[in-house]
XYZ file of C-alpha atoms in Angstrom:
419
model
C 0.008 0.435 0.255
C 3.000 1.949 0.583
C 4.602 1.398 -2.489
C 1.085 2.490 -4.272
C 0.755 5.699 -2.628
C 4.675 6.602 -3.254
C 4.012 5.614 -6.846
C 0.853 7.538 -6.930
C 2.789 10.443 -5.529
C 5.654 10.531 -8.033
C 3.069 10.254 -11.102
C 1.101 13.165 -9.484
C 4.313 15.214 -9.091
C 5.732 14.412 -12.595
C 2.462 15.382 -14.030
C 2.733 18.371 -11.929
C 5.962 19.160 -13.126
C 5.232 18.748 -16.866
C 2.156 20.980 -16.497
C 4.487 23.496 -15.112
C 7.098 22.839 -17.704
C 4.681 23.541 -20.764
C 5.495 27.041 -22.887
C 3.393 27.794 -25.889
C 5.587 29.907 -28.309
C 3.325 32.617 -30.287
C 5.075 34.649 -32.953
C 3.532 38.205 -33.596
C 4.583 39.553 -37.418
C 3.074 43.009 -37.465
C 4.404 44.235 -34.757
C 5.027 47.779 -32.449
C 5.315 48.651 -29.301
C 1.811 49.143 -28.725
C 0.690 46.209 -30.060
C 2.939 43.756 -28.201
C 2.078 45.281 -24.660
C -1.689 44.640 -25.742
C -0.855 41.099 -26.560
C 0.880 40.603 -23.686
C -1.696 41.705 -21.145
C -4.709 39.633 -23.211
C -1.844 36.441 -22.929
C -1.363 36.850 -19.119
C -4.993 36.881 -18.916
C -4.493 33.165 -20.726
C -1.495 32.278 -18.466
C -3.317 32.993 -15.238
C -6.427 31.359 -16.716
C -4.151 27.746 -17.237
C -1.868 27.812 -14.225
C 1.831 25.939 -15.361
C 1.385 27.014 -18.803
C 3.775 29.747 -19.934
C 3.437 32.006 -23.916
C 6.794 32.580 -25.119
C 5.990 35.649 -27.492
C 8.580 36.264 -30.650
C 7.903 39.349 -32.130
C 9.353 39.760 -35.783
C 9.666 43.435 -37.269
C 7.119 43.481 -39.935
C 9.360 44.481 -42.488
C 11.691 41.763 -42.892
C 8.960 39.395 -41.030
C 8.431 37.094 -44.313
C 12.311 36.392 -44.620
C 12.745 36.262 -40.893
C 9.965 33.693 -40.131
C 10.869 31.333 -43.092
C 14.252 31.203 -41.743
C 12.540 30.012 -38.572
C 10.714 27.444 -40.309
C 13.307 26.161 -42.535
C 15.392 25.780 -39.316
C 12.478 23.694 -37.470
C 11.680 26.479 -35.219
C 7.924 26.485 -35.648
C 5.761 28.376 -33.038
C 2.702 26.604 -31.742
C 0.087 29.636 -32.540
C 1.233 32.344 -34.547
C -0.105 35.864 -36.192
C -1.236 34.899 -40.012
C -1.411 38.163 -42.103
C -3.361 36.974 -45.152
C -1.039 36.999 -47.801
C 0.695 34.603 -46.159
C -2.034 31.868 -45.582
C -2.259 30.261 -48.521
C 1.639 29.426 -48.912
C 1.529 27.739 -45.062
C -1.946 26.134 -45.551
C -1.241 24.709 -48.836
C 2.085 23.280 -47.234
C 0.416 21.638 -44.854
C 2.122 23.103 -42.207
C -1.557 25.005 -40.463
C -4.118 22.923 -38.133
C -7.588 23.267 -39.443
C -9.647 25.093 -36.738
C -12.995 23.443 -37.899
C -13.208 20.955 -35.056
C -12.596 23.682 -32.359
C -15.152 26.555 -34.122
C -17.911 23.774 -34.556
C -17.542 23.809 -30.593
C -16.874 27.018 -29.634
C -19.624 29.320 -27.823
C -18.990 32.363 -29.580
C -18.422 31.299 -33.063
C -22.479 32.157 -34.080
C -21.125 36.101 -33.150
C -18.352 36.095 -36.134
C -19.199 38.295 -38.935
C -19.875 36.077 -41.711
C -16.790 37.446 -43.546
C -14.654 36.933 -41.050
C -15.788 33.213 -41.027
C -15.607 33.203 -44.951
C -12.129 34.665 -44.925
C -10.772 32.405 -42.737
C -12.132 28.993 -44.894
C -10.049 31.075 -48.093
C -7.880 28.038 -48.909
C -9.895 24.849 -49.512
C -13.169 26.134 -47.494
C -11.371 25.411 -44.456
C -10.406 27.752 -41.313
C -6.940 27.399 -41.272
C -7.006 30.627 -39.934
C -9.102 32.785 -37.420
C -9.008 36.844 -38.617
C -8.983 38.715 -35.899
C -9.687 42.051 -37.877
C -10.489 44.023 -41.423
C -8.430 46.391 -42.710
C -10.093 48.350 -44.995
C -7.868 52.035 -46.725
C -9.301 55.026 -46.360
C -7.607 58.350 -47.457
C -6.464 60.348 -44.593
C -5.796 64.308 -45.359
C -4.520 67.204 -43.217
C -6.616 69.974 -43.217
C -4.067 72.573 -42.030
C -2.188 71.685 -44.731
C -4.978 72.126 -47.839
C -5.744 75.039 -46.327
C -2.257 76.737 -46.640
C -2.204 75.533 -49.784
C -5.270 76.905 -50.959
C -6.904 73.441 -51.670
C -10.775 74.803 -50.849
C -12.160 70.839 -49.982
C -10.486 67.235 -50.385
C -10.419 65.499 -53.613
C -13.166 63.443 -55.031
C -11.355 61.995 -57.738
C -7.715 60.995 -58.839
C -6.956 64.253 -61.185
C -8.164 66.346 -58.216
C -5.943 64.293 -55.933
C -2.604 65.126 -58.283
C -3.548 68.743 -58.260
C -3.874 68.996 -54.452
C -0.628 66.922 -53.751
C 1.138 69.543 -56.676
C -0.323 72.645 -54.529
C 0.899 71.754 -50.792
C 3.899 70.385 -52.972
C 4.786 74.218 -53.270
C 4.952 74.811 -49.388
C 8.288 74.930 -48.394
C 9.498 71.214 -46.874
C 5.687 70.332 -47.250
C 4.832 67.243 -49.647
C 1.052 65.870 -51.133
C 1.721 62.312 -51.191
C 3.034 59.889 -47.972
C 4.267 57.263 -50.558
C 4.976 54.088 -48.933
C 7.910 52.570 -51.364
C 8.730 50.108 -49.013
C 7.579 47.291 -47.236
C 3.876 47.092 -47.614
C 3.364 48.990 -50.283
C 1.449 46.812 -52.558
C -1.578 48.184 -51.574
C -1.060 51.596 -52.809
C -0.166 50.421 -56.064
C -3.382 48.188 -56.444
C -5.980 51.506 -55.538
C -4.782 53.287 -58.208
C -3.792 51.027 -60.921
C -6.916 49.705 -60.172
C -8.785 53.029 -60.070
C -7.402 54.022 -63.273
C -8.469 50.933 -65.002
C -11.840 50.734 -63.368
C -11.827 47.327 -62.699
C -10.330 45.142 -59.747
C -10.235 42.091 -61.743
C -6.559 40.729 -61.016
C -6.809 37.816 -63.789
C -8.625 37.147 -67.213
C -10.500 33.735 -67.366
C -7.260 31.959 -69.294
C -5.251 33.197 -65.859
C -3.285 35.667 -67.553
C -2.604 38.504 -65.631
C -4.244 42.236 -66.110
C -1.511 43.998 -64.700
C -0.052 45.250 -67.998
C -3.356 46.015 -69.630
C -3.397 49.752 -70.460
C -5.549 50.781 -66.929
C -3.179 48.994 -64.591
C -0.229 50.695 -66.765
C -1.881 53.801 -66.666
C -2.694 53.786 -62.475
C 1.461 52.776 -62.250
C 2.204 55.575 -64.076
C 0.336 58.418 -62.048
C 1.835 56.977 -58.969
C 5.057 57.079 -60.598
C 4.617 60.611 -61.721
C 3.648 61.437 -58.334
C 6.938 60.866 -56.978
C 8.739 61.886 -59.516
C 7.411 65.368 -60.050
C 7.955 65.371 -56.402
C 4.816 65.602 -55.007
C 5.892 62.793 -52.074
C 9.302 63.146 -49.980
C 12.835 61.613 -52.157
C 12.773 59.308 -49.668
C 9.871 58.243 -49.210
C 10.716 55.131 -51.871
C 12.189 53.351 -48.440
C 9.332 54.076 -46.636
C 6.907 51.063 -44.636
C 4.158 51.853 -42.066
C 6.102 53.998 -39.434
C 7.550 56.392 -41.812
C 4.518 57.520 -43.643
C 2.347 57.824 -40.579
C 5.051 59.748 -38.931
C 5.035 62.010 -42.591
C 1.622 62.492 -42.065
C 1.200 63.295 -38.601
C 4.325 65.310 -38.093
C 2.745 67.647 -40.987
C 5.175 67.281 -43.734
C 2.245 65.419 -46.326
C -1.713 66.194 -46.706
C -2.278 62.562 -47.931
C -1.669 59.146 -46.675
C -3.896 56.112 -47.542
C -4.030 53.778 -44.481
C -6.136 51.391 -42.519
C -7.532 52.105 -39.378
C -4.310 51.226 -37.443
C -2.839 54.178 -38.388
C -5.034 56.024 -35.756
C -3.795 54.829 -32.809
C -0.450 56.921 -33.674
C -2.255 59.713 -35.414
C -4.894 60.545 -32.306
C -2.429 60.577 -30.379
C 0.009 63.996 -32.401
C -2.890 65.376 -33.894
C -6.021 67.151 -32.571
C -8.870 65.778 -33.924
C -10.099 68.946 -35.839
C -6.990 68.826 -37.644
C -7.211 65.981 -39.985
C -10.124 63.903 -41.747
C -10.650 60.652 -43.536
C -12.651 60.504 -46.633
C -13.348 57.610 -49.247
C -10.111 57.018 -51.535
C -10.083 59.047 -54.850
C -12.034 57.657 -57.835
C -10.804 56.975 -60.993
C -12.092 58.077 -64.562
C -15.200 55.951 -64.379
C -16.078 57.099 -61.182
C -14.820 54.489 -59.046
C -12.270 53.520 -56.204
C -10.838 50.279 -55.156
C -10.028 50.417 -51.831
C -7.881 47.187 -50.495
C -9.313 45.258 -47.510
C -7.027 43.147 -45.706
C -7.072 40.869 -42.399
C -4.643 39.282 -40.405
C -5.813 36.413 -37.543
C -4.657 33.549 -35.578
C -2.818 30.228 -36.974
C -2.452 26.745 -34.998
C 0.761 24.853 -36.717
C -0.313 21.071 -37.445
C 3.301 20.378 -35.695
C 1.984 21.663 -32.108
C 2.465 19.144 -29.295
C -0.138 21.159 -27.225
C -3.076 22.073 -29.768
C -5.621 21.918 -27.211
C -4.125 24.265 -25.291
C -3.213 26.645 -28.488
C -6.605 26.740 -29.378
C -7.371 27.905 -25.562
C -5.019 30.993 -26.302
C -6.570 31.411 -29.916
C -9.723 31.299 -28.115
C -8.780 34.090 -25.216
C -7.503 36.508 -28.191
C -10.360 36.100 -30.392
C -13.514 35.963 -27.665
C -15.286 38.931 -27.767
C -13.042 40.997 -24.789
C -9.716 39.861 -25.992
C -10.833 40.787 -29.681
C -12.094 43.678 -29.207
C -9.238 45.209 -26.387
C -6.718 44.033 -29.349
C -8.181 45.905 -32.095
C -8.680 49.163 -30.102
C -4.714 49.535 -30.155
C -4.432 47.865 -33.329
C -7.001 49.651 -35.428
C -8.195 46.956 -36.760
C -12.119 46.577 -37.687
C -13.305 43.770 -35.143
C -14.528 40.345 -36.604
C -17.517 40.569 -33.711
C -20.781 41.491 -34.444
C -21.158 42.839 -30.901
C -18.571 45.248 -31.467
C -20.988 47.255 -33.372
C -22.634 48.201 -29.674
C -18.916 49.590 -28.854
C -19.249 53.223 -28.266
C -15.795 53.457 -29.964
C -16.554 52.419 -32.924
C -19.307 54.725 -33.421
C -16.823 57.752 -32.686
C -16.093 60.660 -35.195
C -12.949 59.075 -36.638
C -14.545 55.786 -37.485
C -16.517 57.449 -39.931
C -14.473 58.129 -42.814
C -14.039 54.165 -42.695
C -18.219 53.360 -42.744
C -18.655 55.885 -45.337
C -16.508 54.174 -47.422
C -18.447 50.969 -46.926
C -21.604 52.353 -47.779
C -20.288 53.819 -51.018
C -21.829 51.631 -53.924
C -18.996 53.058 -55.949
C -15.854 52.138 -53.656
C -15.222 48.527 -54.402
C -13.147 46.690 -51.262
C -10.304 44.663 -53.004
C -9.066 41.525 -51.546
C -5.683 40.901 -52.904
C -4.916 37.364 -54.482
C -4.185 35.454 -51.499
C -5.190 32.012 -52.904
C -2.107 31.919 -54.343
C 1.458 30.557 -52.888
C 3.543 32.733 -54.622
C 1.547 35.703 -53.291
C 3.633 36.418 -50.382
C 7.004 36.433 -52.131
C 5.518 38.912 -54.625
C 4.197 40.791 -52.174
C 6.742 41.132 -49.721
C 10.045 40.777 -51.909
C 9.786 41.389 -55.518
C 7.441 44.100 -55.629
C 9.004 46.162 -53.232
C 12.455 45.565 -55.210
C 10.892 46.351 -58.737
C 8.949 49.126 -57.512
C 11.550 50.811 -56.294
C 13.467 50.773 -59.255
C 10.191 52.181 -61.483
C 10.016 55.478 -59.104
C 13.904 56.017 -59.340
C 13.456 55.855 -63.176
C 15.523 52.282 -63.824
C 12.691 50.691 -65.240
C 9.712 51.878 -66.813
C 6.150 51.508 -65.976
C 5.529 49.385 -68.693
C 8.541 47.392 -67.650
C 7.341 47.121 -64.202
C 4.192 46.111 -65.134
C 5.157 43.009 -67.171
C 7.266 41.859 -64.690
C 4.824 41.517 -62.513
C 1.744 40.225 -64.915
C 4.180 37.387 -65.927
C 5.142 36.646 -62.450
C 1.485 36.647 -61.309
C 0.196 34.800 -65.002
C 2.342 31.864 -63.698
C 1.412 31.759 -59.975
C -2.656 31.844 -61.473
C -2.354 29.477 -63.921
C -0.381 26.678 -61.879
C -3.498 27.671 -59.424
C -6.021 26.756 -62.262
C -3.765 23.497 -63.359
C -4.682 22.109 -59.631
C -8.459 22.821 -59.833
């Protein structure tokens, strides 16, 4: 009997020791100090509710995240849970690296409260939830009211022609520029919005899988953006600017216009008076339409995780109404829970620009072709290199369009061949 009790005690101690040693790895890739602190706060609640479980947060700077995470994966350093951008989902899901969240969603009490768009986008690959979106990023145009007034621009521009003219007038002011161009990491959205708006269509491919990027309308849109830079309507060093630089360029009063998602509000609202800036629908093209990009990011579980149930509990904490709304209030994305519409935070003045854009029938939200495995490399590597070459005059807009079209045509036709 004594031996049995001793054995039972040892088993209990071993189990407790194993529990105490449980560590989940969580990778975040769209990082900033505010985001990381918010993530730590929510993770802290998970750790408190699951004694003995610790979460190691690995933060990768967004500008280098794609390459750094790929290196981690190659080295076998795969996390349990990660922040998954929409543009990476196809790459990791199609390679069998992500766990389906369907069995968990089927039992989760909050699944019925998720928006239909959240579930639709989370199931973008093989109609399976390999990611649960935490929020949506919809582009709209910030404008500096004081700079426009100083430049003699009486009202915010509604068309691309008016936008170019307003940018020209602001750029005539000493040390000021019209547009905060994102020439570095994450710049694809701007190219797509100006290209599609000039073309009057956000269709990326023809039925045979050939890319539309080198069609006449898209080339005009790419040329429009290149000309803004070459004419001096954007800062010279903006050829290398990423998110932090363009946002700083706006709140510092260097540029009058900034196209960004609600996440830019975090830094801007802290540094500018509400009456000094506004948010409007993206300028419209020749046919009266505009195509603001809508992106999303979420949480994914890796199939290699040795602690899948605990990993889901972590996602559950991050994605539940309390955690999700806390997270999005600090990150600026639009939440995925229907209940968020009742939150006073999202009915405030600062969000009116995005909701007005969503209601505008001539503002068509554009989802990137994230179904392509090759899209992550295209967006985070090829686009940066080639667009910078075009801005600096090393290649023509037509050459830029042809390079992008060639790459995406091969990717789309490969995708169609597998269907």
